[in-house]
């Protein structure tokens, strides 16, 4: 599952290192930034993997109030105390993974890789390990298959994700070509949305650790 962001691009190269054949599957769900898909296509082509986009816009039609898909809603910059930030798209990863599993079955693929992380995120329930494991069992039962959902970033933070990218030799690809910013600006992004802040904090932390390690 590949969006062209920092996490899924790191996972794309993680997968390339482990598996002979890798397919990148992207989803359009009414997110404001279609540029995201274009950048994803470019990265996949550079990585030499087939790239496909599935249109799942119905996801954003099902629920209202998400700032990622509705331009009229200002984005929460912090996590509200009692609920999820309005960047939460209910059911998103459930739909994505279910579609990815059917796609995988069609292509005789058993290993599905996703960049979700429980460590450094806004508290989205569909990024948690328990959800992923549960859905993995459900998908196997639903299709009588033995899919394995891999989550290389589940227990690591953003600084460690930068480290992983560096070890995979794609630090510059991640730094300059991926899009994580909620305001649709590639690379270092707008600098002030929650995604940019998280990404930059992780980068600074990783670079200072690296510097200490080198001295
Ligand atoms: Zn931003």
XYZ file of N, CA and C and ligand atoms in Angstrom:
646
model
N 0.855 -1.178 0.000
C 0.000 0.000 0.000
C 0.891 1.228 0.000
N 0.753 2.040 -1.043
C 1.748 3.073 -1.274
C 1.096 4.419 -1.577
N 1.427 5.432 -0.764
C 0.810 6.746 -0.976
C 1.799 7.784 -1.490
N 3.093 7.460 -1.437
C 4.090 8.459 -1.841
C 4.548 9.339 -0.693
N 4.104 9.019 0.515
C 4.553 9.750 1.696
C 5.835 9.127 2.260
N 6.337 9.747 3.323
C 7.577 9.256 3.938
C 7.472 7.788 4.352
N 6.392 7.456 5.053
C 6.283 6.119 5.632
C 6.138 5.041 4.567
N 5.223 5.256 3.633
C 4.995 4.181 2.661
C 6.132 4.084 1.651
N 6.843 5.188 1.406
C 8.009 5.104 0.509
C 9.126 4.307 1.187
N 9.324 4.534 2.483
C 10.309 3.748 3.228
C 9.921 2.261 3.166
N 8.629 1.997 3.323
C 8.143 0.606 3.275
C 8.292 -0.005 1.879
N 8.137 0.819 0.844
C 8.300 0.325 -0.528
C 9.711 -0.232 -0.714
N 10.698 0.526 -0.236
C 12.082 0.080 -0.380
C 12.410 -1.057 0.593
N 11.784 -1.058 1.737
C 11.904 -2.179 2.684
C 11.427 -3.462 1.988
N 10.299 -3.355 1.295
C 9.718 -4.515 0.599
C 10.612 -4.963 -0.554
N 11.160 -3.980 -1.280
C 12.035 -4.309 -2.419
C 13.253 -5.111 -1.972
N 13.701 -4.847 -0.752
C 14.863 -5.546 -0.229
C 14.518 -6.997 0.143
N 13.271 -7.225 0.473
C 12.871 -8.546 0.964
C 12.189 -9.451 -0.044
N 11.528 -8.837 -1.011
C 10.734 -9.640 -1.942
C 11.213 -9.436 -3.382
N 11.133 -10.540 -4.141
C 11.593 -10.504 -5.532
C 10.780 -9.530 -6.367
N 9.465 -9.587 -6.147
C 8.576 -8.775 -6.959
C 7.718 -7.904 -6.047
N 7.630 -6.626 -6.368
C 6.841 -5.715 -5.534
C 5.888 -4.918 -6.423
N 4.660 -4.768 -5.972
C 3.668 -3.946 -6.671
C 3.270 -2.802 -5.749
N 3.178 -1.607 -6.292
C 2.734 -0.468 -5.490
C 1.277 -0.163 -5.820
N 0.460 -0.142 -4.776
C -0.967 0.115 -4.958
C -1.342 1.395 -4.212
N -1.913 2.344 -4.959
C -2.274 3.640 -4.386
C -3.783 3.822 -4.394
N -4.272 4.652 -3.496
C -5.718 4.881 -3.433
C -6.043 6.367 -3.547
N -7.060 6.663 -4.350
C -7.594 8.016 -4.397
C -8.912 7.985 -3.643
N -9.008 8.777 -2.563
C -10.229 8.713 -1.756
C -10.820 10.096 -1.526
N -10.517 11.008 -2.460
C -11.070 12.344 -2.304
C -10.186 13.235 -1.463
N -8.931 12.842 -1.283
C -8.004 13.717 -0.562
C -7.787 14.982 -1.394
N -7.472 16.068 -0.719
C -7.387 17.337 -1.434
C -6.240 17.365 -2.438
N -5.241 16.535 -2.205
C -4.034 16.697 -2.991
C -3.808 15.564 -3.977
N -4.279 15.764 -5.191
C -4.103 14.761 -6.231
C -2.638 14.682 -6.640
N -1.897 15.734 -6.300
C -0.466 15.754 -6.549
C 0.206 14.561 -5.861
N -0.382 14.166 -4.718
C 0.097 13.018 -3.962
C 0.232 11.791 -4.878
N -0.781 11.562 -5.707
C -0.788 10.397 -6.593
C 0.293 10.536 -7.669
N 0.441 11.747 -8.181
C 1.445 11.994 -9.217
C 2.862 11.755 -8.674
N 3.108 12.245 -7.464
C 4.426 12.031 -6.854
C 4.650 10.550 -6.569
N 3.594 9.878 -6.131
C 3.684 8.438 -5.853
C 4.060 7.693 -7.131
N 3.422 8.078 -8.236
C 3.719 7.443 -9.520
C 5.199 7.610 -9.885
N 5.711 8.814 -9.667
C 7.117 9.094 -9.988
C 8.068 8.245 -9.143
N 7.768 8.167 -7.840
C 8.646 7.403 -6.939
C 8.627 5.922 -7.311
N 7.424 5.409 -7.616
C 7.303 3.992 -7.985
C 8.097 3.706 -9.253
N 8.042 4.633 -10.200
C 8.756 4.421 -11.456
C 10.261 4.434 -11.220
N 10.696 5.345 -10.365
C 12.110 5.397 -9.996
C 12.552 4.104 -9.284
N 11.637 3.568 -8.464
C 11.945 2.336 -7.731
C 11.829 1.109 -8.634
N 11.279 1.314 -9.843
C 11.169 0.213 -10.800
C 10.087 -0.797 -10.454
N 9.002 -0.332 -9.829
C 7.901 -1.249 -9.512
C 6.619 -0.801 -10.224
N 5.792 -1.772 -10.630
C 4.515 -1.425 -11.248
C 3.660 -0.623 -10.267
N 2.921 0.328 -10.810
C 2.142 1.240 -9.960
C 0.689 1.245 -10.427
N -0.218 1.099 -9.496
C -1.629 1.130 -9.861
C -2.413 1.987 -8.878
N -3.423 2.683 -9.389
C -4.248 3.538 -8.530
C -5.677 3.014 -8.524
N -6.236 2.863 -7.355
C -7.644 2.480 -7.242
C -8.439 3.671 -6.712
N -9.570 3.907 -7.375
C -10.431 4.998 -6.938
C -11.420 4.514 -5.874
N -11.286 5.056 -4.688
C -12.182 4.653 -3.589
C -12.809 5.905 -2.967
N -13.244 6.807 -3.845
C -13.761 8.090 -3.367
C -15.001 7.950 -2.483
N -15.681 6.808 -2.608
C -16.879 6.599 -1.779
C -16.552 6.689 -0.282
N -15.275 6.419 0.060
C -14.894 6.457 1.481
C -15.157 7.831 2.089
N -14.810 8.885 1.315
C -15.010 10.223 1.882
C -16.456 10.683 1.745
N -17.231 10.010 0.877
C -18.651 10.359 0.789
C -19.441 9.756 1.948
N -18.892 8.679 2.529
C -19.612 7.984 3.595
C -19.694 8.795 4.870
N -18.610 9.541 5.168
C -18.646 10.292 6.419
C -18.247 11.743 6.178
N -18.787 12.612 6.986
C -18.515 14.038 6.835
C -17.558 14.484 7.949
N -17.031 15.662 7.799
C -16.247 16.239 8.905
C -14.763 15.965 8.853
N -14.296 15.428 7.712
C -12.847 15.186 7.633
C -12.165 16.327 6.895
N -11.160 16.921 7.527
C -10.497 18.079 6.934
C -9.583 17.694 5.766
N -9.256 16.403 5.637
C -8.391 15.999 4.522
C -9.160 15.969 3.210
N -10.477 15.740 3.301
C -11.257 15.610 2.074
C -12.252 16.749 1.878
N -12.417 17.592 2.885
C -13.359 18.703 2.769
C -12.614 20.028 2.982
N -12.519 20.790 1.877
C -11.763 22.048 1.922
C -12.334 23.082 2.882
N -13.628 22.954 3.214
C -14.250 23.980 4.037
C -13.945 23.790 5.527
N -13.308 22.664 5.861
C -13.038 22.395 7.280
C -11.572 22.671 7.607
N -11.327 23.606 8.530
C -9.933 23.853 8.917
C -9.370 22.649 9.672
N -8.108 22.385 9.442
C -7.501 21.190 10.013
C -7.168 21.347 11.486
N -7.470 20.330 12.285
C -7.026 20.321 13.684
C -5.506 20.261 13.700
N -4.895 21.134 14.485
C -3.438 21.036 14.546
C -3.007 20.198 15.736
N -3.911 20.021 16.688
C -3.593 19.158 17.830
C -4.689 18.116 17.975
N -4.363 17.096 18.735
C -5.335 16.045 18.971
C -6.302 16.513 20.056
N -7.619 16.568 19.755
C -8.557 16.956 20.802
C -8.531 15.921 21.930
N -8.803 16.374 23.156
C -8.649 15.513 24.331
C -9.490 14.230 24.258
N -10.735 14.377 23.817
C -11.660 13.245 23.941
C -11.894 12.484 22.646
N -11.358 12.986 21.524
C -11.670 12.277 20.284
C -10.479 12.290 19.336
N -10.739 12.033 18.067
C -9.670 12.011 17.073
C -9.612 13.339 16.344
N -8.431 13.732 15.856
C -8.347 14.967 15.072
C -9.179 14.802 13.795
N -9.602 15.933 13.217
C -10.484 15.825 12.057
C -9.760 15.425 10.764
N -8.513 14.996 10.909
C -7.810 14.395 9.778
C -8.090 12.889 9.711
N -8.867 12.396 10.667
C -9.226 10.978 10.713
C -10.276 10.664 9.651
N -10.004 9.668 8.812
C -10.974 9.211 7.807
C -11.473 7.844 8.276
N -12.695 7.787 8.808
C -13.167 6.531 9.410
C -13.153 5.366 8.410
N -12.564 4.269 8.837
C -12.553 3.056 8.017
C -11.486 3.012 6.943
N -10.707 4.084 6.809
C -9.781 4.175 5.675
C -8.870 2.959 5.526
N -8.147 2.623 6.580
C -7.202 1.511 6.455
C -7.896 0.162 6.320
N -9.119 0.066 6.855
C -9.874 -1.170 6.682
C -10.224 -1.358 5.204
N -10.711 -0.290 4.572
C -11.034 -0.367 3.139
C -9.760 -0.633 2.332
N -8.722 0.139 2.590
C -7.473 0.004 1.824
C -6.934 -1.430 1.894
N -6.841 -1.948 3.120
C -6.242 -3.282 3.285
C -7.130 -4.365 2.671
N -8.437 -4.191 2.778
C -9.347 -5.192 2.209
C -9.216 -5.209 0.692
N -9.147 -4.019 0.097
C -8.985 -3.929 -1.360
C -7.608 -4.468 -1.756
N -6.601 -4.124 -0.978
C -5.242 -4.607 -1.261
C -5.189 -6.134 -1.215
N -5.932 -6.739 -0.299
C -5.916 -8.199 -0.171
C -6.564 -8.865 -1.394
N -7.653 -8.306 -1.880
C -8.299 -8.865 -3.075
C -7.365 -8.691 -4.282
N -6.749 -7.528 -4.368
C -5.774 -7.246 -5.432
C -4.611 -8.241 -5.336
N -4.127 -8.465 -4.114
C -3.011 -9.389 -3.893
C -3.392 -10.795 -4.352
N -4.583 -11.221 -3.981
C -5.052 -12.560 -4.360
C -5.072 -12.711 -5.886
N -5.538 -11.681 -6.569
C -5.572 -11.682 -8.038
C -4.180 -11.845 -8.640
N -3.182 -11.302 -7.942
C -1.816 -11.313 -8.474
C -0.947 -12.387 -7.815
N -1.579 -13.340 -7.122
C -0.831 -14.402 -6.422
C 0.183 -13.849 -5.436
N -0.206 -12.793 -4.750
C 0.666 -12.174 -3.741
C 0.125 -12.541 -2.359
N 1.032 -12.919 -1.451
C 0.590 -13.269 -0.099
C 1.038 -12.235 0.929
N 2.025 -11.417 0.554
C 2.579 -10.457 1.513
C 2.128 -9.035 1.194
N 1.480 -8.428 2.171
C 0.978 -7.063 2.006
C 1.732 -6.169 2.991
N 2.255 -5.046 2.498
C 3.052 -4.169 3.361
C 2.347 -2.823 3.524
N 2.227 -2.374 4.752
C 1.634 -1.055 5.009
C 2.481 -0.271 6.008
N 2.502 1.037 5.839
C 3.371 1.900 6.654
C 2.732 2.419 7.925
N 1.663 1.786 8.396
C 1.020 2.294 9.614
C 1.951 2.158 10.814
N 1.765 3.052 11.779
C 2.597 3.036 12.975
C 1.762 3.416 14.186
N 1.965 2.666 15.234
C 1.225 2.922 16.468
C 1.968 3.912 17.361
N 3.238 4.149 17.026
C 4.119 4.888 17.916
C 3.983 6.402 17.796
N 3.948 6.874 16.556
C 4.101 8.304 16.321
C 2.942 8.851 15.510
N 1.768 8.762 16.011
C 0.654 9.139 15.154
C -0.420 9.838 15.977
N -1.495 10.181 15.322
C -2.520 10.992 15.969
C -3.494 10.173 16.795
N -3.242 8.905 16.946
C -4.135 8.065 17.728
C -5.201 7.382 16.885
N -5.012 7.364 15.556
C -6.001 6.709 14.691
C -6.130 5.229 15.077
N -7.351 4.756 15.335
C -7.504 3.361 15.766
C -7.111 2.351 14.683
N -7.245 2.759 13.410
C -6.939 1.784 12.356
C -5.458 1.769 11.985
N -4.621 2.387 12.840
C -3.167 2.272 12.679
C -2.579 1.362 13.748
N -3.444 0.888 14.645
C -2.924 0.103 15.769
C -2.672 -1.349 15.385
N -1.706 -1.925 16.071
C -1.315 -3.309 15.816
C -2.495 -4.270 16.010
N -3.297 -4.046 17.047
C -4.417 -4.966 17.313
C -5.394 -4.979 16.146
N -5.652 -3.814 15.565
C -6.558 -3.751 14.409
C -5.966 -4.503 13.216
N -4.697 -4.265 12.939
C -4.051 -4.890 11.778
C -4.074 -6.413 11.913
N -3.743 -6.913 13.110
C -3.745 -8.367 13.328
C -5.145 -8.944 13.179
N -6.094 -8.219 13.718
C -7.480 -8.681 13.642
C -7.948 -8.740 12.186
N -7.652 -7.685 11.429
C -8.080 -7.660 10.025
C -7.345 -8.731 9.215
N -6.089 -8.978 9.569
C -5.328 -10.019 8.878
C -6.050 -11.372 9.003
N -6.476 -11.678 10.228
C -7.219 -12.932 10.462
C -8.515 -12.919 9.659
N -9.225 -11.804 9.709
C -10.511 -11.699 9.017
C -10.346 -11.872 7.510
N -9.333 -11.240 6.936
C -9.114 -11.352 5.484
C -8.764 -12.788 5.099
N -7.975 -13.450 5.940
C -7.628 -14.845 5.657
C -8.876 -15.724 5.696
N -9.744 -15.456 6.668
C -10.989 -16.218 6.762
C -11.921 -15.883 5.599
N -11.938 -14.596 5.224
C -12.866 -14.156 4.173
C -12.540 -14.801 2.836
N -11.244 -15.023 2.569
C -10.869 -15.528 1.240
C -10.182 -16.880 1.301
N -10.134 -17.462 2.497
C -9.455 -18.741 2.702
C -8.027 -18.685 2.148
N -7.308 -17.648 2.558
C -5.931 -17.446 2.102
C -5.013 -17.327 3.309
N -3.735 -17.180 3.057
C -2.747 -17.039 4.139
C -1.975 -15.734 3.963
N -2.702 -14.639 3.844
C -2.029 -13.343 3.711
C -1.215 -13.042 4.969
N -0.102 -12.335 4.776
C 0.635 -11.806 5.917
C 0.730 -10.293 5.732
N 0.159 -9.554 6.658
C 0.267 -8.092 6.589
C 1.516 -7.667 7.358
N 2.442 -7.046 6.657
C 3.687 -6.579 7.277
C 3.581 -5.106 7.640
N 4.037 -4.763 8.832
C 3.999 -3.370 9.300
C 5.386 -2.984 9.845
N 6.339 -2.736 8.943
C 7.724 -2.490 9.390
C 7.870 -1.281 10.313
N 6.919 -0.369 10.273
C 7.064 0.853 11.080
C 6.220 0.842 12.356
N 5.526 -0.252 12.597
C 4.544 -0.270 13.696
C 5.102 0.225 15.028
N 6.296 -0.225 15.392
C 6.810 0.082 16.732
C 7.971 1.069 16.715
N 8.184 1.738 15.601
C 9.290 2.704 15.597
C 8.750 4.133 15.430
N 9.518 5.107 15.901
C 9.068 6.494 15.803
C 9.622 7.136 14.520
N 9.327 8.411 14.336
C 9.721 9.078 13.092
C 11.241 9.145 12.916
N 11.968 9.364 14.027
C 13.437 9.423 13.924
C 13.969 8.076 13.442
N 13.390 6.996 13.960
C 13.836 5.656 13.559
C 13.416 5.334 12.125
N 12.307 5.942 11.683
C 11.889 5.764 10.280
C 12.888 6.447 9.354
N 13.371 7.639 9.767
C 14.429 8.314 8.992
C 15.691 7.459 8.947
N 16.002 6.837 10.081
C 17.189 5.983 10.169
C 17.036 4.800 9.204
N 15.846 4.216 9.196
C 15.607 3.072 8.314
C 15.798 3.482 6.850
N 15.278 4.666 6.490
C 15.415 5.161 5.116
C 16.889 5.350 4.769
N 17.640 5.892 5.714
C 19.062 6.129 5.496
C 19.776 4.791 5.269
N 19.442 3.798 6.088
C 20.067 2.469 5.953
C 19.674 1.786 4.648
N 18.492 2.111 4.158
C 18.052 1.538 2.876
C 18.641 2.314 1.688
N 19.366 3.388 1.995
C 20.012 4.179 0.946
C 19.086 5.142 0.233
N 17.972 5.505 0.874
C 16.994 6.368 0.196
C 16.692 7.636 0.992
N 17.651 8.054 1.800
C 17.444 9.254 2.610
C 17.026 10.454 1.748
N 17.742 10.668 0.635
C 17.453 11.845 -0.198
C 16.126 11.725 -0.940
N 15.786 10.505 -1.343
C 14.480 10.288 -1.988
C 13.368 10.698 -1.024
N 13.498 10.229 0.224
C 12.480 10.547 1.233
C 12.474 12.059 1.497
N 13.647 12.615 1.674
C 13.772 14.018 2.051
C 13.165 14.950 1.002
N 13.417 14.667 -0.288
C 13.055 15.636 -1.319
C 11.878 15.248 -2.210
N 11.560 13.959 -2.282
C 10.562 13.558 -3.280
C 9.241 13.084 -2.711
N 9.198 12.829 -1.403
C 7.940 12.335 -0.840
C 7.054 13.490 -0.380
N 5.768 13.192 -0.263
C 4.805 14.196 0.193
C 4.110 13.688 1.449
N 4.358 14.365 2.554
C 3.729 13.999 3.818
C 2.795 15.116 4.279
N 3.110 16.333 3.831
C 2.429 17.552 4.279
C 0.928 17.542 3.965
N 0.127 17.894 4.964
C -1.325 17.970 4.771
C -1.709 19.121 3.839
N -0.789 20.074 3.651
C -1.091 21.177 2.734
C -0.541 20.935 1.334
N -0.074 19.737 1.085
C 0.280 19.339 -0.271
C 1.604 19.853 -0.801
N 2.519 20.198 0.099
C 3.823 20.682 -0.351
C 4.867 19.566 -0.157
N 5.491 19.122 -1.259
C 6.433 17.996 -1.166
C 7.694 18.341 -0.372
N 8.501 17.320 -0.102
C 9.766 17.500 0.605
C 9.550 17.965 2.027
N 10.221 19.043 2.422
C 10.098 19.529 3.798
C 8.723 20.139 4.110
N 7.901 20.346 3.081
C 6.505 20.715 3.298
C 6.275 22.140 3.767
N 5.066 22.397 4.294
C 4.698 23.748 4.719
C 5.368 24.106 6.043
N 5.728 23.081 6.812
C 6.450 23.311 8.061
C 5.577 23.500 9.284
N 4.280 23.755 9.096
C 3.470 24.001 10.302
C 2.256 23.099 10.484
N 1.935 22.237 9.508
C 0.813 21.308 9.728
C 1.302 20.158 10.625
N 0.370 19.391 11.230
C 0.803 18.339 12.163
C 1.753 17.322 11.513
N 1.509 16.982 10.240
C 2.357 15.984 9.567
C 3.774 16.507 9.365
N 3.873 17.808 8.995
C 5.192 18.421 8.802
C 5.969 18.503 10.110
N 5.242 18.864 11.182
C 5.903 19.002 12.488
C 6.486 17.669 12.931
N 5.688 16.623 12.788
C 6.119 15.286 13.185
C 7.320 14.844 12.364
N 7.230 15.093 11.059
C 8.298 14.692 10.147
C 9.595 15.439 10.474
N 9.471 16.759 10.708
C 10.674 17.550 10.969
C 11.302 17.208 12.313
N 10.448 17.032 13.343
C 10.963 16.631 14.664
C 11.773 15.349 14.553
N 11.201 14.372 13.824
C 11.871 13.088 13.637
C 13.188 13.253 12.919
N 13.185 14.105 11.892
C 14.396 14.331 11.099
C 15.485 14.959 11.954
N 15.095 16.004 12.718
C 16.085 16.683 13.558
C 16.663 15.737 14.602
N 15.781 14.933 15.186
C 16.214 13.972 16.196
C 17.184 12.959 15.571
N 16.830 12.460 14.402
C 17.696 11.472 13.750
C 19.052 12.076 13.392
N 19.029 13.291 12.817
C 20.291 13.915 12.391
C 21.195 14.199 13.585
N 20.593 14.601 14.725
C 21.448 14.893 15.887
C 21.991 13.590 16.475
N 21.208 12.512 16.437
C 21.723 11.208 16.905
C 22.872 10.741 16.025
N 22.691 10.967 14.704
C 23.688 10.511 13.746
C 25.010 11.259 13.971
N 24.868 12.564 14.235
C 26.028 13.405 14.465
C 26.770 12.945 15.719
N 26.000 12.661 16.782
C 26.609 12.160 18.022
C 27.332 10.845 17.775
N 26.684 9.977 16.980
C 27.261 8.668 16.666
C 28.558 8.770 15.892
N 28.638 9.790 15.021
C 29.816 9.959 14.175
C 30.996 10.552 14.935
N 30.685 11.270 16.034
C 31.768 11.930 16.775
C 32.441 10.987 17.779
Zn 2.696 20.694 6.062
